[in-house]
Amino acid sequence: MASIRDVARQAEVAIGTVSRVLNGGSHVTDLTRQRVQKAIKELGYKPNPAARALRSNRTHLIALTLPELTNPFYAAIVEGVRQVFEPADFRLVLCSPNSSNNAVPQYIDMLANRYIDGLIVVFDRFSAADNNSIALFRLGRKGFPIVALGPGVASDKPDFDCITSQVPEGLKEAMQHLVEMGHREIAYFGPLKGVVEARLQAYRTALARHKIKIADSLIFRGETTLESGFSRAEELFQRQRRPTAIVAVNDMVAIGAMMALQEHGVSIPEEMSIVGIDDIPLASMVHPTLTTVFQPKEAMGRLAAERLLGRIEKRINSFSAIALSSQLIVRESTGPAPNFRPTTNGQPSAASAQNETMGKRRTLKVEEAAFKDQGNCIQRQRAD
Amino acid sequence: MASIRDVARQAEVAIGTVSRVLNGGSHVTDLTRQRVQKAIKELGYKPNPAARALRSNRTHLIALTLPELTNPFYAAIVEGVRQVFEPADFRLVLCSPNSSNNAVPQYIDMLANRYIDGLIVVFDRFSAADNNSIALFRLGRKGFPIVALGPGVASDKPDFDCITSQVPEGLKEAMQHLVEMGHREIAYFGPLKGVVEARLQAYRTALARHKIKIADSLIFRGETTLESGFSRAEELFQRQRRPTAIVAVNDMVAIGAMMALQEHGVSIPEEMSIVGIDDIPLASMVHPTLTTVFQPKEAMGRLAAERLLGRIEKRINSFSAIALSSQLIVRESTGPAPNFRPTTNGQPSAASAQNETMGKRRTLKVEEAAFKDQGNCIQRQRAD
DNA sequence: GTGAAAGCGCTAACAG
DNA sequence: CTGTTAGCGCTTTCAC
């Protein structure tokens, strides 16, 4: 394997000169540069990353920890992150959860021990008491470049950037949408704890706001997977009385629920409305297409990556909590509650139509493209 | 950040001694070792991986490239790989496909340039003409530790290990299963090219073997995703005449198809039988549970990892093509073809029963546990 | 069993 | 603008 020394010899220059063309490239004659580049090409020379890392304390590796691999939501975030780091010549290390469902500790270790230059942590749970969070805070305080992706960071004086989207606000819209269509028994499918707790909270708040009693029996504790959505929906069939709508913690759960319902012959949205969160690609491909709270996934990934890169390159030295906007996309999986007759203001609205004619291919649909990859954000910044 | 020098000073020994306890630990007095370990703990010393890598030409990083992130099949492979490399103190770099759907080139580069010690490539397509394959073969020939995971490696004199499972054999069983239950119009959903081509081929061969005409109109070209399965199944409804069974390139496609069919009120398996491949967790959770060709996913991951580790540690220096066994798991999604009356040998068999009573909760179900994580394999080895 | 010292390949500071 | 040189932190001889 050719080293910088070989290149220098071949080009008949000093190794320092080779290093100079390799990096910035400043202060080198065009002629010399060409000679060096020729030699590099001839020898197929590639700088040794270990030597570089040792000397410069930069590995050009950044890690991204994900709570799970199989949810397309995360795939979109990865794509956003890549868009920023690939051009910057950083390699991306994806960290999946290990068997005990925890990706973070190993990679905290990697960061602390100079394997990687920076870390983007996508949270599924976050509490100040959590060991990982504590380790992370400590590293952040020490100045390691870290960006957290996901809601619920408990501190307003964070030691790293926190990127979120305003899902609770979107969810509020979704609840409003359901209530306006006559739904009063609205179930929630999802975890009771962790980063998504705010969603459950938004669900509760919205019910209270509309003076609807919050029934514990309508809160179905589950995971964030298709499987979980499926089995929670199955449980509905063991009850005498079913809700008329389901709000799911994410699209995967929503689609899982749809599958179970359709298998039982329940028609959506005529007999049951369903709302998801995320707007994964699948959401607009299933039938009926899924009403969901859009999250700007790629934009979140890009933003996280840009902040992280800024910290690594020491361009950025303040911490921000940034919330990208999130919004309801009404598709076909939501419709008026069974037997609903609008009692409100003159406007007859779609909701007053017969159930049968509703649901499929409705026109309320919000233009989706408008939301894709936008960067609208609310920012709470704090100087360093 | 404490260095080995600091440790040596604190423990009042030479640098070399510290290094010795750090590594093998041989030829050190117990007393000295304790002194050193005490110092290491006190200083919170961690060896600098870059320096280590520079000196020893080992990064203790291995990469795993995946064609896609969201298929649980790959998650299971990752888990298997992790089980081997985590105890060996290697860090695992997961490589997702980039936008152009190709994970390999970047990581070939990482291997060639000493970022990583070894590479496991999970293929979705493989042809000798492919640039990636060529680069990979070249690296393999040069002695870089590489293991390919996936069928279809074209050479019988490979330059790296190839781990496969015998899906075509399992698929043959599946086809037999369908034909025995009277199915004659069996559709195939999946890509026409790439690593999964062998599955389409097995489908064709099986049809030929049972003297069933191969109709191009029954071969539905698609991807390997839930979405693809969904939309191919939708296409069925534009036809006057539908097949009675579908064989899908994997479980995701099969489940996607199930979703579309159920949405249209087609009952499974009474009106349509469906077979998948992989046996992902979801396969046994959907209703009806999915008949599928089991692949020993974790075992494949473990085996690939063990072979790779062996090469890295120079314990292994031969190349093998190893095929783990794969087998049909009959669940609820397959049943007799509509109007099927068995004409064969006396045995009345489940198939002769009325359709209505069939399908749900059938008893043909093969014990699944027996297949989990087994290591049965057919091995074709070649000395180095 | 332990210490001393060479150098892995590179960057950056300094001299010319 | 280019050459020389001193390490970065570690492993690994080679003496003792």
mmCIF file with all atom_site columns, C-alpha atoms in Angstrom, chain B residues 167-312:
data_model
loop_
_atom_site.group_PDB
_atom_site.id
_atom_site.type_symbol
_atom_site.label_atom_id
_atom_site.label_alt_id
_atom_site.label_comp_id
_atom_site.label_asym_id
_atom_site.label_entity_id
_atom_site.label_seq_id
_atom_site.pdbx_PDB_ins_code
_atom_site.Cartn_x
_atom_site.Cartn_y
_atom_site.Cartn_z
_atom_site.occupancy
_atom_site.B_iso_or_equiv
_atom_site.pdbx_formal_charge
_atom_site.auth_seq_id
_atom_site.auth_comp_id
_atom_site.auth_asym_id
_atom_site.auth_atom_id
_atom_site.pdbx_PDB_model_num
ATOM 1   C CA . VAL B 1 167 ? -34.720 -20.997 -0.743  1.00 0.00 ? 167 VAL B CA 1
ATOM 2   C CA . PRO B 1 168 ? -35.254 -22.622 -4.136  1.00 0.00 ? 168 PRO B CA 1
ATOM 3   C CA . GLU B 1 169 ? -35.639 -25.997 -2.444  1.00 0.00 ? 169 GLU B CA 1
ATOM 4   C CA . GLY B 1 170 ? -38.100 -24.563 0.047   1.00 0.00 ? 170 GLY B CA 1
ATOM 5   C CA . LEU B 1 171 ? -39.948 -22.895 -2.772  1.00 0.00 ? 171 LEU B CA 1
ATOM 6   C CA . LYS B 1 172 ? -40.170 -26.189 -4.576  1.00 0.00 ? 172 LYS B CA 1
ATOM 7   C CA . GLU B 1 173 ? -41.960 -27.596 -1.536  1.00 0.00 ? 173 GLU B CA 1
ATOM 8   C CA . ALA B 1 174 ? -44.234 -24.598 -1.487  1.00 0.00 ? 174 ALA B CA 1
ATOM 9   C CA . MET B 1 175 ? -45.192 -25.081 -5.105  1.00 0.00 ? 175 MET B CA 1
ATOM 10  C CA . GLN B 1 176 ? -45.841 -28.744 -4.484  1.00 0.00 ? 176 GLN B CA 1
ATOM 11  C CA . HIS B 1 177 ? -48.023 -27.785 -1.557  1.00 0.00 ? 177 HIS B CA 1
ATOM 12  C CA . LEU B 1 178 ? -50.071 -25.452 -3.756  1.00 0.00 ? 178 LEU B CA 1
ATOM 13  C CA . VAL B 1 179 ? -50.376 -27.865 -6.646  1.00 0.00 ? 179 VAL B CA 1
ATOM 14  C CA . GLU B 1 180 ? -51.510 -30.652 -4.349  1.00 0.00 ? 180 GLU B CA 1
ATOM 15  C CA . MET B 1 181 ? -54.309 -28.415 -3.199  1.00 0.00 ? 181 MET B CA 1
ATOM 16  C CA . GLY B 1 182 ? -55.494 -27.969 -6.721  1.00 0.00 ? 182 GLY B CA 1
ATOM 17  C CA . HIS B 1 183 ? -53.917 -24.653 -7.650  1.00 0.00 ? 183 HIS B CA 1
ATOM 18  C CA . ARG B 1 184 ? -53.102 -24.372 -11.319 1.00 0.00 ? 184 ARG B CA 1
ATOM 19  C CA . GLU B 1 185 ? -53.001 -20.639 -11.825 1.00 0.00 ? 185 GLU B CA 1
ATOM 20  C CA . ILE B 1 186 ? -50.278 -19.489 -9.558  1.00 0.00 ? 186 ILE B CA 1
ATOM 21  C CA . ALA B 1 187 ? -48.939 -15.959 -9.808  1.00 0.00 ? 187 ALA B CA 1
ATOM 22  C CA . TYR B 1 188 ? -45.427 -14.821 -8.945  1.00 0.00 ? 188 TYR B CA 1
ATOM 23  C CA . PHE B 1 189 ? -44.778 -11.392 -7.423  1.00 0.00 ? 189 PHE B CA 1
ATOM 24  C CA . GLY B 1 190 ? -41.237 -10.081 -7.412  1.00 0.00 ? 190 GLY B CA 1
ATOM 25  C CA . PRO B 1 191 ? -38.222 -8.814  -9.312  1.00 0.00 ? 191 PRO B CA 1
ATOM 26  C CA . LEU B 1 192 ? -37.277 -10.555 -12.516 1.00 0.00 ? 192 LEU B CA 1
ATOM 27  C CA . LYS B 1 193 ? -33.575 -9.957  -11.995 1.00 0.00 ? 193 LYS B CA 1
ATOM 28  C CA . GLY B 1 194 ? -30.955 -9.885  -9.298  1.00 0.00 ? 194 GLY B CA 1
ATOM 29  C CA . VAL B 1 195 ? -30.210 -12.193 -6.468  1.00 0.00 ? 195 VAL B CA 1
ATOM 30  C CA . VAL B 1 196 ? -33.801 -13.330 -6.168  1.00 0.00 ? 196 VAL B CA 1
ATOM 31  C CA . GLU B 1 197 ? -33.902 -14.465 -9.770  1.00 0.00 ? 197 GLU B CA 1
ATOM 32  C CA . ALA B 1 198 ? -33.342 -18.002 -8.522  1.00 0.00 ? 198 ALA B CA 1
ATOM 33  C CA . ARG B 1 199 ? -36.727 -17.819 -6.837  1.00 0.00 ? 199 ARG B CA 1
ATOM 34  C CA . LEU B 1 200 ? -38.510 -16.989 -10.038 1.00 0.00 ? 200 LEU B CA 1
ATOM 35  C CA . GLN B 1 201 ? -36.546 -19.772 -11.640 1.00 0.00 ? 201 GLN B CA 1
ATOM 36  C CA . ALA B 1 202 ? -37.621 -22.226 -8.949  1.00 0.00 ? 202 ALA B CA 1
ATOM 37  C CA . TYR B 1 203 ? -41.211 -21.168 -9.529  1.00 0.00 ? 203 TYR B CA 1
ATOM 38  C CA . ARG B 1 204 ? -40.889 -21.829 -13.241 1.00 0.00 ? 204 ARG B CA 1
ATOM 39  C CA . THR B 1 205 ? -39.151 -25.134 -12.752 1.00 0.00 ? 205 THR B CA 1
ATOM 40  C CA . ALA B 1 206 ? -41.809 -26.297 -10.345 1.00 0.00 ? 206 ALA B CA 1
ATOM 41  C CA . LEU B 1 207 ? -44.592 -25.392 -12.747 1.00 0.00 ? 207 LEU B CA 1
ATOM 42  C CA . ALA B 1 208 ? -42.839 -27.260 -15.516 1.00 0.00 ? 208 ALA B CA 1
ATOM 43  C CA . ARG B 1 209 ? -42.353 -30.225 -13.271 1.00 0.00 ? 209 ARG B CA 1
ATOM 44  C CA . HIS B 1 210 ? -46.063 -30.354 -12.587 1.00 0.00 ? 210 HIS B CA 1
ATOM 45  C CA . LYS B 1 211 ? -46.787 -29.859 -16.268 1.00 0.00 ? 211 LYS B CA 1
ATOM 46  C CA . ILE B 1 212 ? -48.469 -26.545 -15.698 1.00 0.00 ? 212 ILE B CA 1
ATOM 47  C CA . LYS B 1 213 ? -48.108 -23.987 -18.429 1.00 0.00 ? 213 LYS B CA 1
ATOM 48  C CA . ILE B 1 214 ? -46.019 -20.980 -17.462 1.00 0.00 ? 214 ILE B CA 1
ATOM 49  C CA . ALA B 1 215 ? -48.035 -17.883 -18.251 1.00 0.00 ? 215 ALA B CA 1
ATOM 50  C CA . ASP B 1 216 ? -46.144 -14.617 -18.505 1.00 0.00 ? 216 ASP B CA 1
ATOM 51  C CA . SER B 1 217 ? -49.330 -12.874 -17.519 1.00 0.00 ? 217 SER B CA 1
ATOM 52  C CA . LEU B 1 218 ? -49.025 -14.490 -14.102 1.00 0.00 ? 218 LEU B CA 1
ATOM 53  C CA . ILE B 1 219 ? -45.568 -13.150 -13.456 1.00 0.00 ? 219 ILE B CA 1
ATOM 54  C CA . PHE B 1 220 ? -45.894 -9.771  -11.819 1.00 0.00 ? 220 PHE B CA 1
ATOM 55  C CA . ARG B 1 221 ? -42.693 -7.844  -11.865 1.00 0.00 ? 221 ARG B CA 1
ATOM 56  C CA . GLY B 1 222 ? -42.137 -5.786  -8.746  1.00 0.00 ? 222 GLY B CA 1
ATOM 57  C CA . GLU B 1 223 ? -39.859 -4.796  -5.930  1.00 0.00 ? 223 GLU B CA 1
ATOM 58  C CA . THR B 1 224 ? -39.287 -6.513  -2.624  1.00 0.00 ? 224 THR B CA 1
ATOM 59  C CA . THR B 1 225 ? -41.376 -4.134  -0.539  1.00 0.00 ? 225 THR B CA 1
ATOM 60  C CA . LEU B 1 226 ? -44.761 -4.159  1.158   1.00 0.00 ? 226 LEU B CA 1
ATOM 61  C CA . GLU B 1 227 ? -45.793 -1.371  -1.172  1.00 0.00 ? 227 GLU B CA 1
ATOM 62  C CA . SER B 1 228 ? -44.937 -3.391  -4.217  1.00 0.00 ? 228 SER B CA 1
ATOM 63  C CA . GLY B 1 229 ? -46.902 -6.396  -3.022  1.00 0.00 ? 229 GLY B CA 1
ATOM 64  C CA . PHE B 1 230 ? -49.820 -4.140  -2.362  1.00 0.00 ? 230 PHE B CA 1
ATOM 65  C CA . SER B 1 231 ? -49.868 -2.555  -5.774  1.00 0.00 ? 231 SER B CA 1
ATOM 66  C CA . ARG B 1 232 ? -49.301 -5.778  -7.679  1.00 0.00 ? 232 ARG B CA 1
ATOM 67  C CA . ALA B 1 233 ? -52.273 -7.270  -5.903  1.00 0.00 ? 233 ALA B CA 1
ATOM 68  C CA . GLU B 1 234 ? -54.308 -4.214  -6.837  1.00 0.00 ? 234 GLU B CA 1
ATOM 69  C CA . GLU B 1 235 ? -53.543 -4.976  -10.465 1.00 0.00 ? 235 GLU B CA 1
ATOM 70  C CA . LEU B 1 236 ? -55.274 -8.291  -10.107 1.00 0.00 ? 236 LEU B CA 1
ATOM 71  C CA . PHE B 1 237 ? -58.575 -6.494  -9.877  1.00 0.00 ? 237 PHE B CA 1
ATOM 72  C CA . GLN B 1 238 ? -58.213 -5.066  -13.336 1.00 0.00 ? 238 GLN B CA 1
ATOM 73  C CA . ARG B 1 239 ? -58.336 -8.542  -14.797 1.00 0.00 ? 239 ARG B CA 1
ATOM 74  C CA . GLN B 1 240 ? -61.293 -10.669 -15.720 1.00 0.00 ? 240 GLN B CA 1
ATOM 75  C CA . ARG B 1 241 ? -59.588 -13.803 -14.564 1.00 0.00 ? 241 ARG B CA 1
ATOM 76  C CA . ARG B 1 242 ? -57.551 -14.075 -11.412 1.00 0.00 ? 242 ARG B CA 1
ATOM 77  C CA . PRO B 1 243 ? -55.076 -16.719 -10.266 1.00 0.00 ? 243 PRO B CA 1
ATOM 78  C CA . THR B 1 244 ? -55.984 -18.803 -7.239  1.00 0.00 ? 244 THR B CA 1
ATOM 79  C CA . ALA B 1 245 ? -52.620 -18.466 -5.542  1.00 0.00 ? 245 ALA B CA 1
ATOM 80  C CA . ILE B 1 246 ? -49.745 -16.053 -5.244  1.00 0.00 ? 246 ILE B CA 1
ATOM 81  C CA . VAL B 1 247 ? -46.121 -16.838 -4.546  1.00 0.00 ? 247 VAL B CA 1
ATOM 82  C CA . ALA B 1 248 ? -44.279 -13.745 -3.381  1.00 0.00 ? 248 ALA B CA 1
ATOM 83  C CA . VAL B 1 249 ? -40.567 -13.066 -3.488  1.00 0.00 ? 249 VAL B CA 1
ATOM 84  C CA . ASN B 1 250 ? -40.638 -12.405 0.244   1.00 0.00 ? 250 ASN B CA 1
ATOM 85  C CA . ASP B 1 251 ? -42.957 -11.973 3.191   1.00 0.00 ? 251 ASP B CA 1
ATOM 86  C CA . MET B 1 252 ? -43.186 -8.222  2.883   1.00 0.00 ? 252 MET B CA 1
ATOM 87  C CA . VAL B 1 253 ? -44.542 -8.522  -0.631  1.00 0.00 ? 253 VAL B CA 1
ATOM 88  C CA . ALA B 1 254 ? -46.846 -11.340 0.450   1.00 0.00 ? 254 ALA B CA 1
ATOM 89  C CA . ILE B 1 255 ? -48.236 -9.304  3.315   1.00 0.00 ? 255 ILE B CA 1
ATOM 90  C CA . GLY B 1 256 ? -48.637 -6.265  1.097   1.00 0.00 ? 256 GLY B CA 1
ATOM 91  C CA . ALA B 1 257 ? -50.656 -8.418  -1.262  1.00 0.00 ? 257 ALA B CA 1
ATOM 92  C CA . MET B 1 258 ? -52.746 -9.748  1.609   1.00 0.00 ? 258 MET B CA 1
ATOM 93  C CA . MET B 1 259 ? -53.574 -6.214  2.639   1.00 0.00 ? 259 MET B CA 1
ATOM 94  C CA . ALA B 1 260 ? -54.795 -5.284  -0.803  1.00 0.00 ? 260 ALA B CA 1
ATOM 95  C CA . LEU B 1 261 ? -56.811 -8.464  -1.189  1.00 0.00 ? 261 LEU B CA 1
ATOM 96  C CA . GLN B 1 262 ? -58.487 -8.133  2.176   1.00 0.00 ? 262 GLN B CA 1
ATOM 97  C CA . GLU B 1 263 ? -59.308 -4.562  1.467   1.00 0.00 ? 263 GLU B CA 1
ATOM 98  C CA . HIS B 1 264 ? -61.156 -5.790  -1.604  1.00 0.00 ? 264 HIS B CA 1
ATOM 99  C CA . GLY B 1 265 ? -62.962 -8.377  0.461   1.00 0.00 ? 265 GLY B CA 1
ATOM 100 C CA . VAL B 1 266 ? -61.158 -11.363 -0.977  1.00 0.00 ? 266 VAL B CA 1
ATOM 101 C CA . SER B 1 267 ? -60.905 -14.003 1.694   1.00 0.00 ? 267 SER B CA 1
ATOM 102 C CA . ILE B 1 268 ? -57.641 -15.774 2.249   1.00 0.00 ? 268 ILE B CA 1
ATOM 103 C CA . PRO B 1 269 ? -57.130 -18.646 1.716   1.00 0.00 ? 269 PRO B CA 1
ATOM 104 C CA . GLU B 1 270 ? -60.670 -19.486 0.554   1.00 0.00 ? 270 GLU B CA 1
ATOM 105 C CA . GLU B 1 271 ? -60.452 -17.380 -2.565  1.00 0.00 ? 271 GLU B CA 1
ATOM 106 C CA . MET B 1 272 ? -56.730 -16.840 -2.774  1.00 0.00 ? 272 MET B CA 1
ATOM 107 C CA . SER B 1 273 ? -53.758 -18.642 -1.300  1.00 0.00 ? 273 SER B CA 1
ATOM 108 C CA . ILE B 1 274 ? -50.573 -16.748 -0.546  1.00 0.00 ? 274 ILE B CA 1
ATOM 109 C CA . VAL B 1 275 ? -47.026 -17.914 0.073   1.00 0.00 ? 275 VAL B CA 1
ATOM 110 C CA . GLY B 1 276 ? -44.139 -15.744 1.216   1.00 0.00 ? 276 GLY B CA 1
ATOM 111 C CA . ILE B 1 277 ? -40.438 -16.255 1.744   1.00 0.00 ? 277 ILE B CA 1
ATOM 112 C CA . ASP B 1 278 ? -38.289 -15.403 4.797   1.00 0.00 ? 278 ASP B CA 1
ATOM 113 C CA . ASP B 1 279 ? -40.528 -16.049 7.774   1.00 0.00 ? 279 ASP B CA 1
ATOM 114 C CA . ILE B 1 280 ? -40.191 -12.625 9.317   1.00 0.00 ? 280 ILE B CA 1
ATOM 115 C CA . PRO B 1 281 ? -41.851 -12.158 12.723  1.00 0.00 ? 281 PRO B CA 1
ATOM 116 C CA . LEU B 1 282 ? -44.788 -10.409 11.129  1.00 0.00 ? 282 LEU B CA 1
ATOM 117 C CA . ALA B 1 283 ? -45.565 -13.520 9.081   1.00 0.00 ? 283 ALA B CA 1
ATOM 118 C CA . SER B 1 284 ? -46.869 -15.372 12.104  1.00 0.00 ? 284 SER B CA 1
ATOM 119 C CA . MET B 1 285 ? -48.735 -12.376 13.456  1.00 0.00 ? 285 MET B CA 1
ATOM 120 C CA . VAL B 1 286 ? -50.937 -11.366 10.568  1.00 0.00 ? 286 VAL B CA 1
ATOM 121 C CA . HIS B 1 287 ? -54.324 -12.978 10.005  1.00 0.00 ? 287 HIS B CA 1
ATOM 122 C CA . PRO B 1 288 ? -54.406 -15.335 8.397   1.00 0.00 ? 288 PRO B CA 1
ATOM 123 C CA . THR B 1 289 ? -50.894 -16.265 9.411   1.00 0.00 ? 289 THR B CA 1
ATOM 124 C CA . LEU B 1 290 ? -48.631 -16.522 6.424   1.00 0.00 ? 290 LEU B CA 1
ATOM 125 C CA . THR B 1 291 ? -47.419 -19.723 4.851   1.00 0.00 ? 291 THR B CA 1
ATOM 126 C CA . THR B 1 292 ? -43.806 -19.070 4.035   1.00 0.00 ? 292 THR B CA 1
ATOM 127 C CA . VAL B 1 293 ? -40.402 -20.470 3.227   1.00 0.00 ? 293 VAL B CA 1
ATOM 128 C CA . PHE B 1 294 ? -38.331 -20.136 6.370   1.00 0.00 ? 294 PHE B CA 1
ATOM 129 C CA . GLN B 1 295 ? -34.814 -18.760 6.119   1.00 0.00 ? 295 GLN B CA 1
ATOM 130 C CA . PRO B 1 296 ? -32.467 -19.124 9.113   1.00 0.00 ? 296 PRO B CA 1
ATOM 131 C CA . LYS B 1 297 ? -31.753 -15.440 9.176   1.00 0.00 ? 297 LYS B CA 1
ATOM 132 C CA . GLU B 1 298 ? -29.869 -15.073 12.424  1.00 0.00 ? 298 GLU B CA 1
ATOM 133 C CA . ALA B 1 299 ? -27.905 -18.210 11.740  1.00 0.00 ? 299 ALA B CA 1
ATOM 134 C CA . MET B 1 300 ? -26.930 -16.794 8.364   1.00 0.00 ? 300 MET B CA 1
ATOM 135 C CA . GLY B 1 301 ? -25.751 -13.635 10.034  1.00 0.00 ? 301 GLY B CA 1
ATOM 136 C CA . ARG B 1 302 ? -23.815 -15.534 12.653  1.00 0.00 ? 302 ARG B CA 1
ATOM 137 C CA . LEU B 1 303 ? -22.205 -17.811 10.134  1.00 0.00 ? 303 LEU B CA 1
ATOM 138 C CA . ALA B 1 304 ? -21.186 -14.923 7.928   1.00 0.00 ? 304 ALA B CA 1
ATOM 139 C CA . ALA B 1 305 ? -19.739 -13.156 10.927  1.00 0.00 ? 305 ALA B CA 1
ATOM 140 C CA . GLU B 1 306 ? -17.840 -16.198 12.109  1.00 0.00 ? 306 GLU B CA 1
ATOM 141 C CA . ARG B 1 307 ? -16.322 -16.774 8.722   1.00 0.00 ? 307 ARG B CA 1
ATOM 142 C CA . LEU B 1 308 ? -15.347 -13.139 8.471   1.00 0.00 ? 308 LEU B CA 1
ATOM 143 C CA . LEU B 1 309 ? -13.852 -13.058 11.929  1.00 0.00 ? 309 LEU B CA 1
ATOM 144 C CA . GLY B 1 310 ? -11.922 -16.182 11.083  1.00 0.00 ? 310 GLY B CA 1
ATOM 145 C CA . ARG B 1 311 ? -10.446 -14.539 8.044   1.00 0.00 ? 311 ARG B CA 1
ATOM 146 C CA . ILE B 1 312 ? -9.590  -11.371 9.923   1.00 0.00 ? 312 ILE B CA 1
#
